[in-house]
Coordinates of C-alpha atoms and ligand atoms in Angstrom, one line a residue:
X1 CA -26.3 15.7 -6.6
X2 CA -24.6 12.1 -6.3
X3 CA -21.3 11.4 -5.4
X4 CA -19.2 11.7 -7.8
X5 CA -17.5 8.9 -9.2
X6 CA -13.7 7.3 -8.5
X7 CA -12.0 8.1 -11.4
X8 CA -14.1 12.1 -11.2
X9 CA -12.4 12.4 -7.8
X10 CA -9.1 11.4 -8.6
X11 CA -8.8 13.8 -11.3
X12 CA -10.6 16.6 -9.8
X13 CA -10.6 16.2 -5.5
X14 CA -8.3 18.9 -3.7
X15 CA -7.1 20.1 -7.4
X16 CA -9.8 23.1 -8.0
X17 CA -7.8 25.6 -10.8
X18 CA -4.7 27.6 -8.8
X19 CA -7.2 31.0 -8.0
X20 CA -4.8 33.6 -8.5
X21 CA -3.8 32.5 -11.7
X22 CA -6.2 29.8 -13.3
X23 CA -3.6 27.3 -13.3
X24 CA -5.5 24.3 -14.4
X25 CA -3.0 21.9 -12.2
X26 CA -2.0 22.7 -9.0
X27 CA 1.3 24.4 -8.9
X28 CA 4.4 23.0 -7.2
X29 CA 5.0 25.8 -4.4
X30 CA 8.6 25.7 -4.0
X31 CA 9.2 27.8 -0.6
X32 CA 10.0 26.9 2.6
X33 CA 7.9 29.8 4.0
X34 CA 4.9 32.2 3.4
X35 CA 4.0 36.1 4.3
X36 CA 1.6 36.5 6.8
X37 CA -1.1 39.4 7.3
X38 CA 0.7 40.0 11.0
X39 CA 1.9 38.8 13.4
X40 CA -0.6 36.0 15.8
X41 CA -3.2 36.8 13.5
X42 CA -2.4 34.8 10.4
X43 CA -4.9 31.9 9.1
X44 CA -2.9 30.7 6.2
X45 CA -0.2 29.0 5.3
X46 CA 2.8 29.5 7.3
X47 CA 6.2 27.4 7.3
X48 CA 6.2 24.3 4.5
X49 CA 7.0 21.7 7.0
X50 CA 3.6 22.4 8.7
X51 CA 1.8 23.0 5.7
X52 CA 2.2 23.3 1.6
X53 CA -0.5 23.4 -1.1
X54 CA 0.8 21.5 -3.1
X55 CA 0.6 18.5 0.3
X56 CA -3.2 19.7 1.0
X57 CA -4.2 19.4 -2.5
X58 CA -2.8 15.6 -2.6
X59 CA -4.2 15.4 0.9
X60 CA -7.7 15.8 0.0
X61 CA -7.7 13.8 -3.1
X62 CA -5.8 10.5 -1.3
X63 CA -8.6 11.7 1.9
X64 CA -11.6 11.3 -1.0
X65 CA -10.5 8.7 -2.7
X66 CA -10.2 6.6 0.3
X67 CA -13.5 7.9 1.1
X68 CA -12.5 9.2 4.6
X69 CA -12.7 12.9 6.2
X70 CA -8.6 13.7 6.6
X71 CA -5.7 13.1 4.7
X72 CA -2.0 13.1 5.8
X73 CA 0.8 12.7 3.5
X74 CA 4.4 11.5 4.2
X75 CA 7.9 11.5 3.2
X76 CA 7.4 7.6 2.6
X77 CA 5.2 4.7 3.7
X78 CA 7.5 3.7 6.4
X79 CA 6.6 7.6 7.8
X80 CA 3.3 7.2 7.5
X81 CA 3.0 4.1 9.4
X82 CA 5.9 5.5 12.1
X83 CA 3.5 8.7 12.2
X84 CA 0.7 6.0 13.1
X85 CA 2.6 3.9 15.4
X86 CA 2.8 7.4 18.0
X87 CA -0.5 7.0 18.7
X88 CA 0.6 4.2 21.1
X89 CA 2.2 4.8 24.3
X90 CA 5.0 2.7 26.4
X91 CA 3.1 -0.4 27.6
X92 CA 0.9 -0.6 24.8
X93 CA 0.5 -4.1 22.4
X94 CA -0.1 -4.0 18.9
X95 CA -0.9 -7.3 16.7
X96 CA -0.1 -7.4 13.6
X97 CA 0.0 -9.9 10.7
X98 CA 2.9 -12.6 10.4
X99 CA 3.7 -12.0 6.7
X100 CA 3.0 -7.8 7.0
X101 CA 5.6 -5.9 5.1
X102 CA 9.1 -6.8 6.2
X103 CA 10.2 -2.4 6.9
X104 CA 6.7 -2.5 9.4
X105 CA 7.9 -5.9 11.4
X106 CA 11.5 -4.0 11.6
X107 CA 9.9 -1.2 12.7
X108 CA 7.9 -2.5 15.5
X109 CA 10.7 -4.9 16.0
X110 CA 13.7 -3.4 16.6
X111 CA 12.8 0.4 17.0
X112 CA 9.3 0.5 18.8
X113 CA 9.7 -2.3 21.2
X114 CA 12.8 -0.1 22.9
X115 CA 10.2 2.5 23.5
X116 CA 8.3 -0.3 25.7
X117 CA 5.4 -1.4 22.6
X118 CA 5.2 -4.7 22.7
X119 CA 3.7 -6.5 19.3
X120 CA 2.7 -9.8 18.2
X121 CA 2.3 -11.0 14.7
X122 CA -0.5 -14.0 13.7
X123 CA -1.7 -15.3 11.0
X124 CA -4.7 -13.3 10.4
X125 CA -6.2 -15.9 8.4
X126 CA -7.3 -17.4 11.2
X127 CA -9.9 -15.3 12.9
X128 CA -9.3 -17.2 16.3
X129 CA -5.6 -16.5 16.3
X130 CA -6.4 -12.9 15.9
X131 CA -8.7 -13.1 18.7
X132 CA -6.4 -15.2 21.1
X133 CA -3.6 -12.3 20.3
X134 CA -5.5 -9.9 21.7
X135 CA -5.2 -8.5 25.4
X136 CA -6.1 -5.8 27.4
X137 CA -3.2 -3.8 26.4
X138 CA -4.0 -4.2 23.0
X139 CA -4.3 -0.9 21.7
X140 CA -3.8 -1.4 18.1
X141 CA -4.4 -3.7 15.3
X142 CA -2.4 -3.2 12.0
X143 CA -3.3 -5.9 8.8
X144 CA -2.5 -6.0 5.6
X145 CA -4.3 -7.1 2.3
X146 CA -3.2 -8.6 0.2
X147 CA -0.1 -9.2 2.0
X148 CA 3.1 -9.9 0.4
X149 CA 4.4 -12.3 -1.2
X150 CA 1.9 -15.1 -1.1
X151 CA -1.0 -12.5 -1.7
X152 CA -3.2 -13.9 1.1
X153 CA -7.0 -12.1 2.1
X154 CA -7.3 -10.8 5.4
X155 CA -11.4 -10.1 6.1
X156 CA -11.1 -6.3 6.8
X157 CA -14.5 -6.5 8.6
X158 CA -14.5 -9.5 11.0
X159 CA -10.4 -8.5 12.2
X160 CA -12.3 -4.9 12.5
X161 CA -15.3 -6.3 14.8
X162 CA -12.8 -8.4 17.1
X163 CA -10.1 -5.3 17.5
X164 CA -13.1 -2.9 18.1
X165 CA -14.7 -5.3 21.2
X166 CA -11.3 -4.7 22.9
X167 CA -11.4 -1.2 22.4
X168 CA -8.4 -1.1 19.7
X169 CA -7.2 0.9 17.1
X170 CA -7.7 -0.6 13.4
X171 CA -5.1 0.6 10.7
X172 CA -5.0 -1.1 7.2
X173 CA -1.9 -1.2 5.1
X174 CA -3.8 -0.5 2.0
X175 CA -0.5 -0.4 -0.4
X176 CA -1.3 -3.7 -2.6
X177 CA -4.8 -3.4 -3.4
X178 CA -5.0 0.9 -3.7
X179 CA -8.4 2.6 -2.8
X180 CA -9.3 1.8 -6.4
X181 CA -10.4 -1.6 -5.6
X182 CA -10.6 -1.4 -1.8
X183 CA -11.8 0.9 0.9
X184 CA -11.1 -0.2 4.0
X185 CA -12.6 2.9 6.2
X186 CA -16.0 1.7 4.8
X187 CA -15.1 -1.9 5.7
X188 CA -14.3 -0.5 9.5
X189 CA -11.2 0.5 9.6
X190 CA -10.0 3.7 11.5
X191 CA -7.0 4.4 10.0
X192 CA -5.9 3.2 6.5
X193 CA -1.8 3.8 5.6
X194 CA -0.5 3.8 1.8
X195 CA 3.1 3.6 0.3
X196 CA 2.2 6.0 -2.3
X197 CA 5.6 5.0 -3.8
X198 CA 3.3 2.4 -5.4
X199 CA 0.3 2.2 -7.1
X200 CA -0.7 5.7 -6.4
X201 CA 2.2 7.2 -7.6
X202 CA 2.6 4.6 -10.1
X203 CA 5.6 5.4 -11.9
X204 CA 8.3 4.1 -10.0
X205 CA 9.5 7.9 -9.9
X206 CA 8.7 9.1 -6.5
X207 CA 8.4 7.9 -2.6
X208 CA 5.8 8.7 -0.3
X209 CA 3.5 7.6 2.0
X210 CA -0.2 8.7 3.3
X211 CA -2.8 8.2 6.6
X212 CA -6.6 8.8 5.7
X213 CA -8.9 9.2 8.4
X214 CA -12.3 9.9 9.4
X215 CA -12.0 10.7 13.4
X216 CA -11.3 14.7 14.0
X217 CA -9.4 13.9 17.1
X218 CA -7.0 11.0 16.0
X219 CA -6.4 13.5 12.4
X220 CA -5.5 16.5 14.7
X221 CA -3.0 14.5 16.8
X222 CA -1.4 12.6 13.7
X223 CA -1.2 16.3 12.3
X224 CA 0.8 17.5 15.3
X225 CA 3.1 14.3 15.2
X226 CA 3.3 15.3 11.0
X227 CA 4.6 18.8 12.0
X228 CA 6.1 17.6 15.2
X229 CA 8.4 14.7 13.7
X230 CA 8.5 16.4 10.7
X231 CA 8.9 13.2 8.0
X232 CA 7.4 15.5 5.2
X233 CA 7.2 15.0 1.6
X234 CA 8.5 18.0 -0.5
X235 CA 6.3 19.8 -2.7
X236 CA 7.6 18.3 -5.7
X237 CA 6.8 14.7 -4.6
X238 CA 3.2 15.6 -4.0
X239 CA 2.8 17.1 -7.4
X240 CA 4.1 13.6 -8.3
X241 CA 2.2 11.2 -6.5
X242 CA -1.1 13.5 -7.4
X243 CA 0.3 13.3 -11.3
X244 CA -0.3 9.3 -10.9
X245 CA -3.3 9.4 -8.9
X246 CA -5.6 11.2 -11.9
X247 CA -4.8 7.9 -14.0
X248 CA -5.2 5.2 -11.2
X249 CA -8.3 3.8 -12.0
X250 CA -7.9 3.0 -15.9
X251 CA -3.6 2.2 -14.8
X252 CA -5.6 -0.5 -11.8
X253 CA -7.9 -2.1 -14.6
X254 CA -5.1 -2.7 -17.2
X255 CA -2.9 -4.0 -14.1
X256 CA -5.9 -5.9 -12.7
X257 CA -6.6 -7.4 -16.5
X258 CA -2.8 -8.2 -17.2
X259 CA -2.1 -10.1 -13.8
X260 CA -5.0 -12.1 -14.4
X261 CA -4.0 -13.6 -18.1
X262 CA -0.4 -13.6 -16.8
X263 CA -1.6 -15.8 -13.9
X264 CA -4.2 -17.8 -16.4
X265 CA -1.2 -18.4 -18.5
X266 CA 1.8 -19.1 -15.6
X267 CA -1.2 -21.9 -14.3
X268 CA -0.9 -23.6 -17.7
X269 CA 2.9 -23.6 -17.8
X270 CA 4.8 -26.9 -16.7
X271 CA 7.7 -25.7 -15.0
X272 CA 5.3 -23.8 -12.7
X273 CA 4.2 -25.7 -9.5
X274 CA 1.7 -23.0 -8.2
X275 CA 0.1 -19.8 -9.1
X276 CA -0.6 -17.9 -5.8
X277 CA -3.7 -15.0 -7.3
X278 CA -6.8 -13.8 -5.4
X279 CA -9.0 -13.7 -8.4
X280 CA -8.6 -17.9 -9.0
X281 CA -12.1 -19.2 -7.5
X282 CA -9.4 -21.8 -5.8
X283 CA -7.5 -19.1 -3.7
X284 CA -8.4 -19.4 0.1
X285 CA -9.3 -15.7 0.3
X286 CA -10.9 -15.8 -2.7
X287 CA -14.9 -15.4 -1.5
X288 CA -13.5 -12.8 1.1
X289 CA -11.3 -10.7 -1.6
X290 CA -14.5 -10.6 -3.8
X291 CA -16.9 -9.7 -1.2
X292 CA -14.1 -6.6 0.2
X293 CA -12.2 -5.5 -3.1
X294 CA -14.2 -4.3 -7.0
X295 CA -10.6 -6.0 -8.1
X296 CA -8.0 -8.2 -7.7
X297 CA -4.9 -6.4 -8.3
X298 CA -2.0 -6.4 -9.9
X299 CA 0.4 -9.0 -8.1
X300 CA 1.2 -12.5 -9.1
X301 CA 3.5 -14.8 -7.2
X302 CA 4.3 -18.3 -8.4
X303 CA 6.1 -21.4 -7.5
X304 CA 8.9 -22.4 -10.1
X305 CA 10.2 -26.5 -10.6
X306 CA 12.9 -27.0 -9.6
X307 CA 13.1 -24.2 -6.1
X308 CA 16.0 -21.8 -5.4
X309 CA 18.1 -22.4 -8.4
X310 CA 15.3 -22.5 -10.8
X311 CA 13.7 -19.3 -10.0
X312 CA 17.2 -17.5 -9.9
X313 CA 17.6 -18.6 -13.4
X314 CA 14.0 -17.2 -14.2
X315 CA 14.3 -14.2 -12.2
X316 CA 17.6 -13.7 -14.4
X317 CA 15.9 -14.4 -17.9
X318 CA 13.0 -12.1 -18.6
X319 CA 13.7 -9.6 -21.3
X320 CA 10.7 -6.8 -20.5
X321 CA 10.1 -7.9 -16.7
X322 CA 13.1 -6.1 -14.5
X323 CA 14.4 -7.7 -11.7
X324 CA 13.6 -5.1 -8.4
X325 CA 11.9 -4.3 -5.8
X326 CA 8.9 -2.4 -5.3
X327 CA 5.8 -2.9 -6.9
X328 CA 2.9 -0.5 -8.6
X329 CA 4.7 1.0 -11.8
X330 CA 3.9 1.2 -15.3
X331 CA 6.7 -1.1 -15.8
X332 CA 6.4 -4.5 -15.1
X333 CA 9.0 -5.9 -12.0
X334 CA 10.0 -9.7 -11.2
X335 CA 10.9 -10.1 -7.3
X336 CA 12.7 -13.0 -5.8
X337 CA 11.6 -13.1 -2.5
X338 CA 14.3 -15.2 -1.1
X339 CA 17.4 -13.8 -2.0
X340 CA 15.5 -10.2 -2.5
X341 CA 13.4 -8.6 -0.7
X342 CA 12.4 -11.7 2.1
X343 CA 16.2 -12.3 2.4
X344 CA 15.8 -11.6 5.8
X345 CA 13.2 -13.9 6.4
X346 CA 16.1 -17.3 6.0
X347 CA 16.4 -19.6 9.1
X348 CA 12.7 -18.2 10.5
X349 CA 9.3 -19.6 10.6
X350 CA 8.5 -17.4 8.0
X351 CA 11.5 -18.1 5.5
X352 CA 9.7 -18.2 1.9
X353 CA 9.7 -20.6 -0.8
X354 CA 12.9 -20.7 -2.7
X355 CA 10.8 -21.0 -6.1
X356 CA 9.1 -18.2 -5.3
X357 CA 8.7 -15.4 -7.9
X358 CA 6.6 -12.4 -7.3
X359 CA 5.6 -10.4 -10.3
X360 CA 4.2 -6.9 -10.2
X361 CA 2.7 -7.0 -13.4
X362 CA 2.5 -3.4 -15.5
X363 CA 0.4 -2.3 -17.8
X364 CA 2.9 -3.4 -21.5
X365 CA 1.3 -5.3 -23.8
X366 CA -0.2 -8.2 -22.3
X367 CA 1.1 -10.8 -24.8
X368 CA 4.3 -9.3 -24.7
X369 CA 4.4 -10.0 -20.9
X370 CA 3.3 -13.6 -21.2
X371 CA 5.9 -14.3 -23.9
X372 CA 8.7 -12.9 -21.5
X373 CA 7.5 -14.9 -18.9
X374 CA 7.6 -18.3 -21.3
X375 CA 10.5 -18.1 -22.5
X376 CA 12.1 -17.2 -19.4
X377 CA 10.7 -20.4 -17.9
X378 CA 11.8 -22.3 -21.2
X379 CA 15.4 -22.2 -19.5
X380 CA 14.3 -24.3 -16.7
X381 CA 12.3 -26.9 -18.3
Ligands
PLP401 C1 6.6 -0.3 0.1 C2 5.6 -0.7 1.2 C3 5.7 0.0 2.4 C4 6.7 1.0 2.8 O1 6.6 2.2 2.0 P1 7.9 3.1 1.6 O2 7.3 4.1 0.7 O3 8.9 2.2 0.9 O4 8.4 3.6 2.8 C5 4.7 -0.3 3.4 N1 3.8 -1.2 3.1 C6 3.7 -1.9 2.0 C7 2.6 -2.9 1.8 C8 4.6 -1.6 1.0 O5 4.5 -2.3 -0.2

């Protein structure tokens, strides 16, 4: 028999009826703790923190999906990268990309470079920067792609080829661009990391966070670190995040079809300086996002006349787009990076644009989302 298909997994991988009572979805098993058949002898379940159902079944959908062996879920993204980040040891050296999600530079940052891991963080555009970053305590490379907010490509397979030379780990932040569209393990990845908080749970109702991985060993040690460090989603919060995950693929392809016209149309628009999209033929990445994604997501970021005050006054005029963070709902969100989430950012080399807007763009009514987006822009014009 072939494979079955994406959207075949997502509804049916790790989600077989409940046995004992033909639940068709898997129950939410609310308990902290299970019976066992005596005492050193048990197989099953145990105590929820080291194990739950309801976690495996979501386990071995995001594991299929991603098309790797093992899945691990989290608590939140941030745990799932932290539950990553102890596979390196005091003296270690991790690179990672300049514009990678502001909570994983904190993290390496401020928490794991007391521990003695040093990092360094490159454009990863350019292949010979990623290469010159690298050292002989290099033990892991962690990219990101599309990275956030200017949606730029990093090529999965070369930064693979150049970390695996040195012997280093390869982990991809696969948040933005979901399994739906991209599959890093099969690009050479070892280790690929989701916020499930977006696009796979998809509903801006839940956080969570997941590791997929194909190497036995490195799955039983992040499994220890799972139970050992305990960052643990509850039971509840799987059932969530596997709720989304049956309607990912035809929620990606409305995204992936809305951010495209909204781009198409923001391009058109005079107040707008630049669209930033990895399906325009004109983006940098664009022959390296079509080559290592089936789509191009669901983000848009563009350049307002006018900078800071102008895209303040836009961010502050949509009708149907709401003004937050976070990314990968239904609902469509407008971000200013500057005074928002990239706030941090101010007075660095990697401040942002103060006309920047990023747009996580849902699946409403197309038009309705370009005439939001219009008239919004009318104000600045
Ligand atoms: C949101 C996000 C994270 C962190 O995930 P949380 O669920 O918020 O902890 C990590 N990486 C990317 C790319 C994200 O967008």
């Amino acid at each position: 028999m072939t494979r079955r298909r994406f959207e075949t997994r997502a509804i049916h991988d790790g989600q077989d009826p409940d046995p004992t009572t033909g639940a068709v979805v898997p129950p939410i098993y609310q308990t902290s703790t299970f019976q066992q058949s005596a005492p050193a002898e048990h197989k099953g379940y145990e105590y929820a923190r080291t194990g739950n159902p309801t976690r495996t079944a979501l386990e071995a959908c995001l594991a299929s999906l991603e098309e790797g062996q093992f899945g691990l879920a989290f608590a939140s993204g941030m745990a799932a990268i932290t539950a990553t980040a102890y596979l390196l040891s005091p003296g270690d050296h991790a690179v990672l990309p300049d514009d990678v999600y502001g909570g994983t530079y904190r993290l390496f940052v401020r928490v794991l470079e007391r521990y003695g891991i040093a990092s360094s963080f490159v454009d990863m555009t350019d292949l010979t920067r990623v290469e010159a970053a690298l050292t002989p305590k290099t033990r892991m490379v962690l990219t990101e792609t599309p990275t956030n907010p200017y949606l730029k490509i990093l090529d999965i397979a070369a930064i693979s080829e150049l970390a695996h030379a040195r012997d280093a780990l390869v982990v991809v932040d696969n948040t933005f661009a979901s399994p739906y569209f991209q599959r890093p393990l099969s690009l050479g990845a070892d280790l690929v990391v989701h916020s499930t908080t977006k696009y796979l749970g998809g509903h801006s109702d839940v956080v969570g966070g997941a590791v997929v991985i194909n190497s036995k060993d490195i799955y039983q040690t992040l499994k220890f670190y799972q139970n050992a460090a305990g960052a643990v989603p509850s039971p509840f919060d799987c059932w969530l995040v596997l709720r989304g995950v049956r309607t990912l693929g035809i929620r990606m392809d409305r995204h992936a079809a809305n951010a495209i016209a909204v781009a198409e149309s923001l391009r058109d628009n005079p107040a707008v300086t630049r669209v930033f999209y990895p399906g325009f033929p004109e983006h940098p990445g664009h022959d390296i996002a079509r080559k290592q994604m089936s789509g191009f997501g669901g983000m848009v970021s563009f350049v307002v006349r006018g900078g800071l005050e102008s895209a303040r006054r836009v961010a502050s005029s949509t009708k149907i787009f709401i003004l937050g963070e976070s990314l990968g709902g239904v609902e469509s969100l407008l971000d200013h990076p500057a005074s928002m989430t990239h706030a941090s950012l101010a007075g660095s080399s990697l401040q942002v644009d103060g006309g920047l807007i990023r747009l996580s763009v849902g699946i409403e009514h197309v038009h309705d989302l370009v005439d939001d987006l219009h008239q919004a822009l009318a104000k600045v014009r």
